[in-house]
Tab-separated table of C-alpha atoms (C1' of nucleotides) in Angstrom:
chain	number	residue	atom	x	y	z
Q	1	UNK	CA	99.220	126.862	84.284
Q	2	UNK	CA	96.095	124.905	83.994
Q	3	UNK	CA	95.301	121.153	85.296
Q	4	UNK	CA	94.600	118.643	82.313
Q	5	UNK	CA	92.217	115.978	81.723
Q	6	UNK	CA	92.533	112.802	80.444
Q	7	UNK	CA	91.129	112.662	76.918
Q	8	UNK	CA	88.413	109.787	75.235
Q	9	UNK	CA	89.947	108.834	72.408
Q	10	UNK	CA	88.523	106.514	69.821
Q	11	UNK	CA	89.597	103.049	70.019
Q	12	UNK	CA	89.455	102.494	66.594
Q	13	UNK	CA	91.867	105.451	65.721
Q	14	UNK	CA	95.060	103.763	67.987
Q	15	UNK	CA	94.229	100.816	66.639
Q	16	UNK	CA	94.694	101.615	63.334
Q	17	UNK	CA	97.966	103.503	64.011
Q	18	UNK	CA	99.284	100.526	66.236
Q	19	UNK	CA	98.548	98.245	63.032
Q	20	UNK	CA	100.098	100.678	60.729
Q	21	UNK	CA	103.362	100.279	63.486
Q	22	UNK	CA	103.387	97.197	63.530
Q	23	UNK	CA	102.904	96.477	59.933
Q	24	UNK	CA	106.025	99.278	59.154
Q	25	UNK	CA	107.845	96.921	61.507
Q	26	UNK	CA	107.761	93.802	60.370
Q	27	UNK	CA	106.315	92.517	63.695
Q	28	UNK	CA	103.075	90.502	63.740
Q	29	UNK	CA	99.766	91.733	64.545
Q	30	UNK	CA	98.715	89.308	67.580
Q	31	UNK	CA	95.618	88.862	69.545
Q	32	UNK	CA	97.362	89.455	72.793
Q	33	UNK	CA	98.689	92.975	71.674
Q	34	UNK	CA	95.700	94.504	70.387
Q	35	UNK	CA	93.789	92.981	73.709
Q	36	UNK	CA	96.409	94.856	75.798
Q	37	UNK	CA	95.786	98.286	74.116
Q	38	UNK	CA	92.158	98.556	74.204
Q	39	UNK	CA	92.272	97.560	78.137
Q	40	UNK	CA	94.830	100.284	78.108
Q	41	UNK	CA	92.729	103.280	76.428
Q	42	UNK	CA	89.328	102.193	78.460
Q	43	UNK	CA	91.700	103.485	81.474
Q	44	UNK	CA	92.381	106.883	82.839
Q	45	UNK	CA	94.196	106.126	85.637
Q	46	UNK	CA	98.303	105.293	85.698
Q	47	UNK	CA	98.737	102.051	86.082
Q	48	UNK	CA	101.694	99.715	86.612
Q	49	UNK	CA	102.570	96.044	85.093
Q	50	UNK	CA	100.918	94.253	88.140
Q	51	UNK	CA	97.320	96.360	87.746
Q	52	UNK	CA	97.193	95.552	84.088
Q	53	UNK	CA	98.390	92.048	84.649
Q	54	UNK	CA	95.439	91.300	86.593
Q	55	UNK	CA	93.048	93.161	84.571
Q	56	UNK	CA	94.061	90.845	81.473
Q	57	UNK	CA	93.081	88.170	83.498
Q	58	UNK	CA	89.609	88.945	83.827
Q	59	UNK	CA	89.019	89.561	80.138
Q	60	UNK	CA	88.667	86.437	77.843
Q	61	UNK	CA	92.169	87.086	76.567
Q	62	UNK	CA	95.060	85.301	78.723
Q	63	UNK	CA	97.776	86.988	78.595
Q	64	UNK	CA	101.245	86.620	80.118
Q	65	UNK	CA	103.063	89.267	82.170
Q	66	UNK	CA	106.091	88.546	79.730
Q	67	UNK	CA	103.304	89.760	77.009
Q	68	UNK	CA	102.877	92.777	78.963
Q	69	UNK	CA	105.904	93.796	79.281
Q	70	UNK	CA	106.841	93.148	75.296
Q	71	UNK	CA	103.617	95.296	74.172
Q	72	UNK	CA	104.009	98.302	76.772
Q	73	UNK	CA	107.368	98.612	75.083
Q	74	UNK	CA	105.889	98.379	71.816
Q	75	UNK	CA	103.433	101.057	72.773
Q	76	UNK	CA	105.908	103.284	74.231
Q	77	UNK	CA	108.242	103.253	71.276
Q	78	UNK	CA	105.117	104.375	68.957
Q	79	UNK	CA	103.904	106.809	71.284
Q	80	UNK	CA	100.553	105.526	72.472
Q	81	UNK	CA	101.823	104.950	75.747
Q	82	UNK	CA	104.009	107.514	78.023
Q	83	UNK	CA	106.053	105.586	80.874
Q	84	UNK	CA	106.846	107.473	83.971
Q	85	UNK	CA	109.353	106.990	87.364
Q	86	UNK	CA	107.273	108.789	90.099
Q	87	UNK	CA	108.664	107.032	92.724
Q	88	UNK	CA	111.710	104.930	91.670
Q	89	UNK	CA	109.696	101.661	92.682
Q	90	UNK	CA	107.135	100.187	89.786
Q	91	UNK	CA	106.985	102.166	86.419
Q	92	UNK	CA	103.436	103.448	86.049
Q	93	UNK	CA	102.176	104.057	82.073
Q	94	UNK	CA	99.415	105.623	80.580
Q	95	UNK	CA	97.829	106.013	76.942
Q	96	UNK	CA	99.363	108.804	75.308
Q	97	UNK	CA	97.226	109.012	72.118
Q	98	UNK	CA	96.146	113.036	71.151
Q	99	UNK	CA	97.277	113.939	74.654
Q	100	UNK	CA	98.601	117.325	75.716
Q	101	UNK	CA	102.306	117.457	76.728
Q	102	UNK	CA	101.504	117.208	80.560
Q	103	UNK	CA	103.526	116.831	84.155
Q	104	UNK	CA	102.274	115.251	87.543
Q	105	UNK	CA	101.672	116.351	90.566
Q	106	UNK	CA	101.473	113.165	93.064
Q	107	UNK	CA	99.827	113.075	96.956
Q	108	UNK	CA	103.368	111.085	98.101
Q	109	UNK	CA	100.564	109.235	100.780
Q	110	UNK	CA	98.017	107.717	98.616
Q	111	UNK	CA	99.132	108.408	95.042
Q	112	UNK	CA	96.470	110.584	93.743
Q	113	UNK	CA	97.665	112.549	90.532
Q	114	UNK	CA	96.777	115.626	89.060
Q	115	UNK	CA	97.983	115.997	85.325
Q	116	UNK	CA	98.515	120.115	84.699
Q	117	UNK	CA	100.380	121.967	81.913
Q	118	UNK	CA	102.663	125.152	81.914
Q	119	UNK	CA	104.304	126.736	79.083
Q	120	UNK	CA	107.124	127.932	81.496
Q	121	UNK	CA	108.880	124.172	81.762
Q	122	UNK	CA	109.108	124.348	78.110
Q	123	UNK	CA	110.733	127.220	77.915
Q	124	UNK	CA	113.542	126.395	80.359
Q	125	UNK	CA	113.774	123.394	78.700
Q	126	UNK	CA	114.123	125.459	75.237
Q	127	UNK	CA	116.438	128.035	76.938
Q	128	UNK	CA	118.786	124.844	78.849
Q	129	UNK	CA	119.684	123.753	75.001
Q	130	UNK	CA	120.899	127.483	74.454
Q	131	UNK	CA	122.876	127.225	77.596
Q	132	UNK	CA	124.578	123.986	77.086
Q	133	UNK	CA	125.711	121.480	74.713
Q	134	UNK	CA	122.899	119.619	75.386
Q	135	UNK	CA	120.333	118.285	72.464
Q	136	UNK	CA	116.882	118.083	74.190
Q	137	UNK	CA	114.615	115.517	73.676
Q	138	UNK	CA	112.025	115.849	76.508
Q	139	UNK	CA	111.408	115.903	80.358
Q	140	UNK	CA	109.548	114.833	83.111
Q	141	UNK	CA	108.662	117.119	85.887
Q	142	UNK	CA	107.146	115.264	89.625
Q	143	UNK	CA	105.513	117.297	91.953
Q	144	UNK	CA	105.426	115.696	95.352
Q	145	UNK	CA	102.252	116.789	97.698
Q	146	UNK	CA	99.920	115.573	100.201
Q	147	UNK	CA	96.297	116.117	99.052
Q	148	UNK	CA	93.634	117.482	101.461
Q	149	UNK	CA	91.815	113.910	101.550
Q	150	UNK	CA	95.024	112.969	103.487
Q	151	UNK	CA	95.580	115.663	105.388
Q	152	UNK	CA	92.258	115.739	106.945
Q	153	UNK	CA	92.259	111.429	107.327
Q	154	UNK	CA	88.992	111.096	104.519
Q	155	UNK	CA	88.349	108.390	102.713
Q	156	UNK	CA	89.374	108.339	98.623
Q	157	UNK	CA	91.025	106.828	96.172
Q	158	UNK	CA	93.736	107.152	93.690
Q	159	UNK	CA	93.326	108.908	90.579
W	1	UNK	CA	117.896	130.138	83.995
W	2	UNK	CA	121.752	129.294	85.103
W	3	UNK	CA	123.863	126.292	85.581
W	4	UNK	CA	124.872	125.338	88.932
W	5	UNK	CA	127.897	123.228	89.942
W	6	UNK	CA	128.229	121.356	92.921
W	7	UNK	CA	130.038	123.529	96.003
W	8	UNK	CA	132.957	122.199	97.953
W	9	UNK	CA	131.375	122.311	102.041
W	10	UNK	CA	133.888	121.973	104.962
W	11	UNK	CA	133.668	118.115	105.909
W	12	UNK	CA	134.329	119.385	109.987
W	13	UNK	CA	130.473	121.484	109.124
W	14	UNK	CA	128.495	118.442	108.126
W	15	UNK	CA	130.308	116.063	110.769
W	16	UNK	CA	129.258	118.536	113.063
W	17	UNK	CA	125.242	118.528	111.448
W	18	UNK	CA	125.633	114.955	111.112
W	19	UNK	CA	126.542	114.055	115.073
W	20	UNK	CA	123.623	116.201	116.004
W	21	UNK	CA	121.247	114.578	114.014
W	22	UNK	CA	122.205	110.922	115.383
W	23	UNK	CA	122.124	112.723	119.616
W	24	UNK	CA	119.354	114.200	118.662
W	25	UNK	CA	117.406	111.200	117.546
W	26	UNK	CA	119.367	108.495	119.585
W	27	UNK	CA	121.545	107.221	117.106
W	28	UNK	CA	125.193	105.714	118.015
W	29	UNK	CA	127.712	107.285	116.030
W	30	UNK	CA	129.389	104.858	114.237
W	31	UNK	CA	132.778	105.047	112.576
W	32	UNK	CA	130.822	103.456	109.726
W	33	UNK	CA	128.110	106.221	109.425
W	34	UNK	CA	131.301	109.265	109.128
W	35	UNK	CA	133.485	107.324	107.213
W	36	UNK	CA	130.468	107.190	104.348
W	37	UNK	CA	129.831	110.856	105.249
W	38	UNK	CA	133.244	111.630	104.547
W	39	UNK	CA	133.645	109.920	101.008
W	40	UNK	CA	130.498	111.554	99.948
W	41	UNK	CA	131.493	114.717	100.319
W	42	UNK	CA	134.790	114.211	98.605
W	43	UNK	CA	132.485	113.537	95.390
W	44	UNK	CA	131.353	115.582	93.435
W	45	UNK	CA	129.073	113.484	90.866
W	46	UNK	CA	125.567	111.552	90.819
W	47	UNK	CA	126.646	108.289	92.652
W	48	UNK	CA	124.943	105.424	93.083
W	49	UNK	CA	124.778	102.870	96.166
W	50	UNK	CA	127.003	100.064	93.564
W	51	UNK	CA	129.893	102.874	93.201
W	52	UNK	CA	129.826	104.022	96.726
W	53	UNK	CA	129.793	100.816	97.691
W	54	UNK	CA	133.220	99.593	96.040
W	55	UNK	CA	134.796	102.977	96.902
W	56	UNK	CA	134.253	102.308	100.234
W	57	UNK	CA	136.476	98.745	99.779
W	58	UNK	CA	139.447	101.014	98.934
W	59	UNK	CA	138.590	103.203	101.541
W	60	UNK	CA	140.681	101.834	105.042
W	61	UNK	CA	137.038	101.566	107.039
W	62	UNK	CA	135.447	98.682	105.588
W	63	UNK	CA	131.515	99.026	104.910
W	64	UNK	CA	128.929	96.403	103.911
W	65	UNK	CA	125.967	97.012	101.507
W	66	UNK	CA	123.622	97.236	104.353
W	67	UNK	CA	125.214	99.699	106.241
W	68	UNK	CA	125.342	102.120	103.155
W	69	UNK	CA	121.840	101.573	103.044
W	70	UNK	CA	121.057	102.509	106.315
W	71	UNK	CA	123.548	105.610	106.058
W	72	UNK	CA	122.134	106.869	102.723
W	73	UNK	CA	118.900	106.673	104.457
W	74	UNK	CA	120.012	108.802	107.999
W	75	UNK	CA	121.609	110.974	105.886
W	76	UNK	CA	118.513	111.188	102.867
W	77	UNK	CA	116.403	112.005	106.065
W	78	UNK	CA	118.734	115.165	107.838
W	79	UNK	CA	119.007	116.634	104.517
W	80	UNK	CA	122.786	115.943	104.098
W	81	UNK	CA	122.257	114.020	100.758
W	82	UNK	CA	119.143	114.068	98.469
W	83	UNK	CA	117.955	111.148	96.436
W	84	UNK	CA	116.927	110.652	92.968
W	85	UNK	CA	115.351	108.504	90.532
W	86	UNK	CA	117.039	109.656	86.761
W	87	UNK	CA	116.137	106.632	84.942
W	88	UNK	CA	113.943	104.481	86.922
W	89	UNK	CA	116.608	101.526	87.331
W	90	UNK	CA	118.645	102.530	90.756
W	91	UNK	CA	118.878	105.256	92.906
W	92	UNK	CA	121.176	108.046	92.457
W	93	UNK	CA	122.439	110.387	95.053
W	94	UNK	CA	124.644	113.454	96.032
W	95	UNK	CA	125.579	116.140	98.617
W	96	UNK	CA	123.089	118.483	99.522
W	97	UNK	CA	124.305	120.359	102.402
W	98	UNK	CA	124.181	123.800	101.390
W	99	UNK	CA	123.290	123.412	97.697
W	100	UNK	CA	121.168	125.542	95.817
W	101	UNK	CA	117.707	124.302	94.443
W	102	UNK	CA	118.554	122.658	91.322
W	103	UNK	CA	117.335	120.207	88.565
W	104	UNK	CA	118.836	118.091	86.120
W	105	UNK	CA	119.394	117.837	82.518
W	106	UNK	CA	120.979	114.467	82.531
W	107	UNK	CA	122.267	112.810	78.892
W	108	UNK	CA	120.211	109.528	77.944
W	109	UNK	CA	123.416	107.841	76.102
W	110	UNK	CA	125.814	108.337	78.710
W	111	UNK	CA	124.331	109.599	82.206
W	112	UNK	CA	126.352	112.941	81.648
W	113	UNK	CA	124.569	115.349	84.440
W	114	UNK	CA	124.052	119.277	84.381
W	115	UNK	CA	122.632	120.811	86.967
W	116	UNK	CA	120.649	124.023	86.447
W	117	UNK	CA	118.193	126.378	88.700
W	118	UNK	CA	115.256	128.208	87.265
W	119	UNK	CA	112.803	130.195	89.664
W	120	UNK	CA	110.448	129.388	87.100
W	121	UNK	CA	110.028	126.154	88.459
W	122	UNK	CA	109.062	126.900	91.950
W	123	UNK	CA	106.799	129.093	90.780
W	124	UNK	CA	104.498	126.952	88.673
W	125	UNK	CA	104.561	124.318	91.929
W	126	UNK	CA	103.412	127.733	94.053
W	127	UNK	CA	100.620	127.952	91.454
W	128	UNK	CA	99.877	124.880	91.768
W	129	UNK	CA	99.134	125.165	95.105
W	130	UNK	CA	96.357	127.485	94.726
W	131	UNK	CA	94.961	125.765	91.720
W	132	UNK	CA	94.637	122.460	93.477
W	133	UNK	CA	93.958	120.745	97.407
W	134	UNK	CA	97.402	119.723	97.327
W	135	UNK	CA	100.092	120.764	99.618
W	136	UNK	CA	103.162	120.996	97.561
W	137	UNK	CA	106.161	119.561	99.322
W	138	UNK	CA	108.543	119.510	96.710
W	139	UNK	CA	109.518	118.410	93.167
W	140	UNK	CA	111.882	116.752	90.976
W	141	UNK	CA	112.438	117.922	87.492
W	142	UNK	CA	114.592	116.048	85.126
W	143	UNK	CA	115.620	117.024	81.428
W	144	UNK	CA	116.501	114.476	79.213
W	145	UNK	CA	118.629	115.025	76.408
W	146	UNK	CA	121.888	114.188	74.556
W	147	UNK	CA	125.339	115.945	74.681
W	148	UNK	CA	127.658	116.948	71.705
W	149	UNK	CA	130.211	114.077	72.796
W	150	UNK	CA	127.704	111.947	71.936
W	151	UNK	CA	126.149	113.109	69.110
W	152	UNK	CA	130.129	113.366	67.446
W	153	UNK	CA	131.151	110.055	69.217
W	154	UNK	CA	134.241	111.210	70.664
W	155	UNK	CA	135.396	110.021	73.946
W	156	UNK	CA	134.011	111.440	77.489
W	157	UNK	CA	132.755	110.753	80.851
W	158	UNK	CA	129.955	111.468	82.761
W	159	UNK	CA	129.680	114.115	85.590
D	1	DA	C1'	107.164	76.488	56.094
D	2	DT	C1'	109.563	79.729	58.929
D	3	DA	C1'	110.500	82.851	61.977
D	4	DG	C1'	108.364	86.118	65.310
D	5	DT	C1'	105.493	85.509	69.755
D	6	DT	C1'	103.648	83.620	73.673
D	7	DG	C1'	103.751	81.555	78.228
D	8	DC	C1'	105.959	79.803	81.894
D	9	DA	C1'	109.640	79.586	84.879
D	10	DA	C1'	114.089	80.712	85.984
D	11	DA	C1'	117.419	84.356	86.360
D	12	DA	C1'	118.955	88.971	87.102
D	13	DG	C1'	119.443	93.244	89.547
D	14	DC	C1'	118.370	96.500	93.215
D	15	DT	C1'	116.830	96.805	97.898
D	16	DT	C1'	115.226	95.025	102.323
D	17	DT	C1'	115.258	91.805	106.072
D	18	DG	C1'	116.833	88.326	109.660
D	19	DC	C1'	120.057	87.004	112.723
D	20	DA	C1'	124.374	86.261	115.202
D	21	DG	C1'	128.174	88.817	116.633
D	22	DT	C1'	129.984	93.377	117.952
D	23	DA	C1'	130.578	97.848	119.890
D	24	DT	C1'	128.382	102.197	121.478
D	25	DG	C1'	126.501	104.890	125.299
G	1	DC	C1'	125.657	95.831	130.404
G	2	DA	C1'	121.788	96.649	127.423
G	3	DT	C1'	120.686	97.286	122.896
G	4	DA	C1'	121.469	99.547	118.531
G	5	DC	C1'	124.447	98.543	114.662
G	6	DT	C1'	127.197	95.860	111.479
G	7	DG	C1'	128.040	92.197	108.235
G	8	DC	C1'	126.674	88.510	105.745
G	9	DA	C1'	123.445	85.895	103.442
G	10	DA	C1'	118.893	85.055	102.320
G	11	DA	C1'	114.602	86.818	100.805
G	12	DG	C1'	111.589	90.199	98.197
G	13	DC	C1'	110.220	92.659	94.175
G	14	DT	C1'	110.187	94.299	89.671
G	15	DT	C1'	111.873	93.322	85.254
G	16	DT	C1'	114.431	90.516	81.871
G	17	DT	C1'	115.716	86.264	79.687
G	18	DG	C1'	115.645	81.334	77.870
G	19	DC	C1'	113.291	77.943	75.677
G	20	DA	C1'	109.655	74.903	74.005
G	21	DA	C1'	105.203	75.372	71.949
G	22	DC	C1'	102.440	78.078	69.038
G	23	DT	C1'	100.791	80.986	65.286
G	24	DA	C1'	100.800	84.962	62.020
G	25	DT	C1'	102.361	85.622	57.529
DNA sequence: ATAGTTGCAAAAGCTTTGCAGTATG
DNA sequence: CATACTGCAAAGCTTTTGCAACTAT
């Protein structure tokens, strides 16, 4: 078990694979989209549609939240962006690029998250498809806490 | 590893958990509240508020929407019936009284659940715990995957 | 030129809220 | 009899959709 990092990766490498999706796709190569995934790998956080929505604002692209929405799908379905359900309200994302297969544990209070990886959930994962008739493609494991920065009432922020 | 399958509880042992929780906490004990408490723990499946909802209509008590909000929520909170989020788009829930620890492997195509328990699990979240300033309060791991009816297109249900 | 995209606004779907009427303690 | 609860409808929120205008190819 070890706790992950968020990795730099070079903006010119995704970009190059998202134009090599897009061209295999038949789907044009627009200003918006490429805007949308560099704001999205000068992050490390996990942010939702709302946070990014805003951020595109400030930058001298405009960009609609219906353009948002339509490239964070693109992303996800080429694998530079992993799209998560902690809490059943907004989705949250995150670049994916060169990134180790990694979980989340969440402070439930102030949604802090620490990204850690353990061999173990693969294999029950591994040993499940043995078990059952089951073909597995993935899985997502949450773990709820409450981090000491609430516990003891400090100020902090989100990671 | 094993699978798990849900366990058939004595509805007069949760009424009774169920009417201490509302004294307890000066709730009224409505016919409304057991008659929901009752038809949940006749299933046996991952329901969702839509399904209990129109069950309820054939059901002799009638319920509105808002009331099995509120219920699902009493009951959510006195640990008769746990929450989830499979898929990010509503709510799923089940009996919990009694019920072993268990996560799910849940089919993408066709919401077909399996439930499994792995001590495995726990333990990376104990490890966590010392790795980390988080208090662990619990988790939620869910396996995505496909099942053989699917994969051979013959007909099925979920579970 | 022609179709895929964008932007805006409206719609959709799940959940919460407000309020008048009702029933519990 | 006081007030928590129910039912209904309206409102809130995130996400999806429809359509005219635009633009990449």
């Amino acid at each position: 078990m070890y706790i992950t990092k968020p990795t730099n990766v070079e903006i010119d490498e995704v970009t190059e694979l998202f134009t090599q999706y897009l061209e295999n796709n038949g789907y044009r190569k627009t200003p918006e989209r490429y805007a949308i995934l560099t704001e999205i790998y000068e992050r490390n956080d996990h942010f939702d549609v709302e946070i990014l929505f805003k951020h595109m604002k400030t930058c001298d692209m405009h960009v609609s939240k219906a353009t948002v929405y339509n490239t964070l799908d693109l992303l996800t379905q080429c694998n530079l962006v992993a799209k998560h359900n902690f809490d059943g309200h907004v989705a949250r994302y995150e670049k994916c690029h060169g990134v180790i297969n990694h979980d989340h544990l969440i402070c439930t209070e102030y949604g802090k998250t620490i990204e850690f990886s353990d061999n173990r959930i693969k294999s029950v994962t591994v040993e499940l498809a043995l078990h059952t008739d089951m073909e597995i493609h993935g899985h997502e494991l949450i773990v709820h806490g409450r981090c000491k920065d609430c516990r003891t009432n400090q100020a902090h922020s989100p990671i």
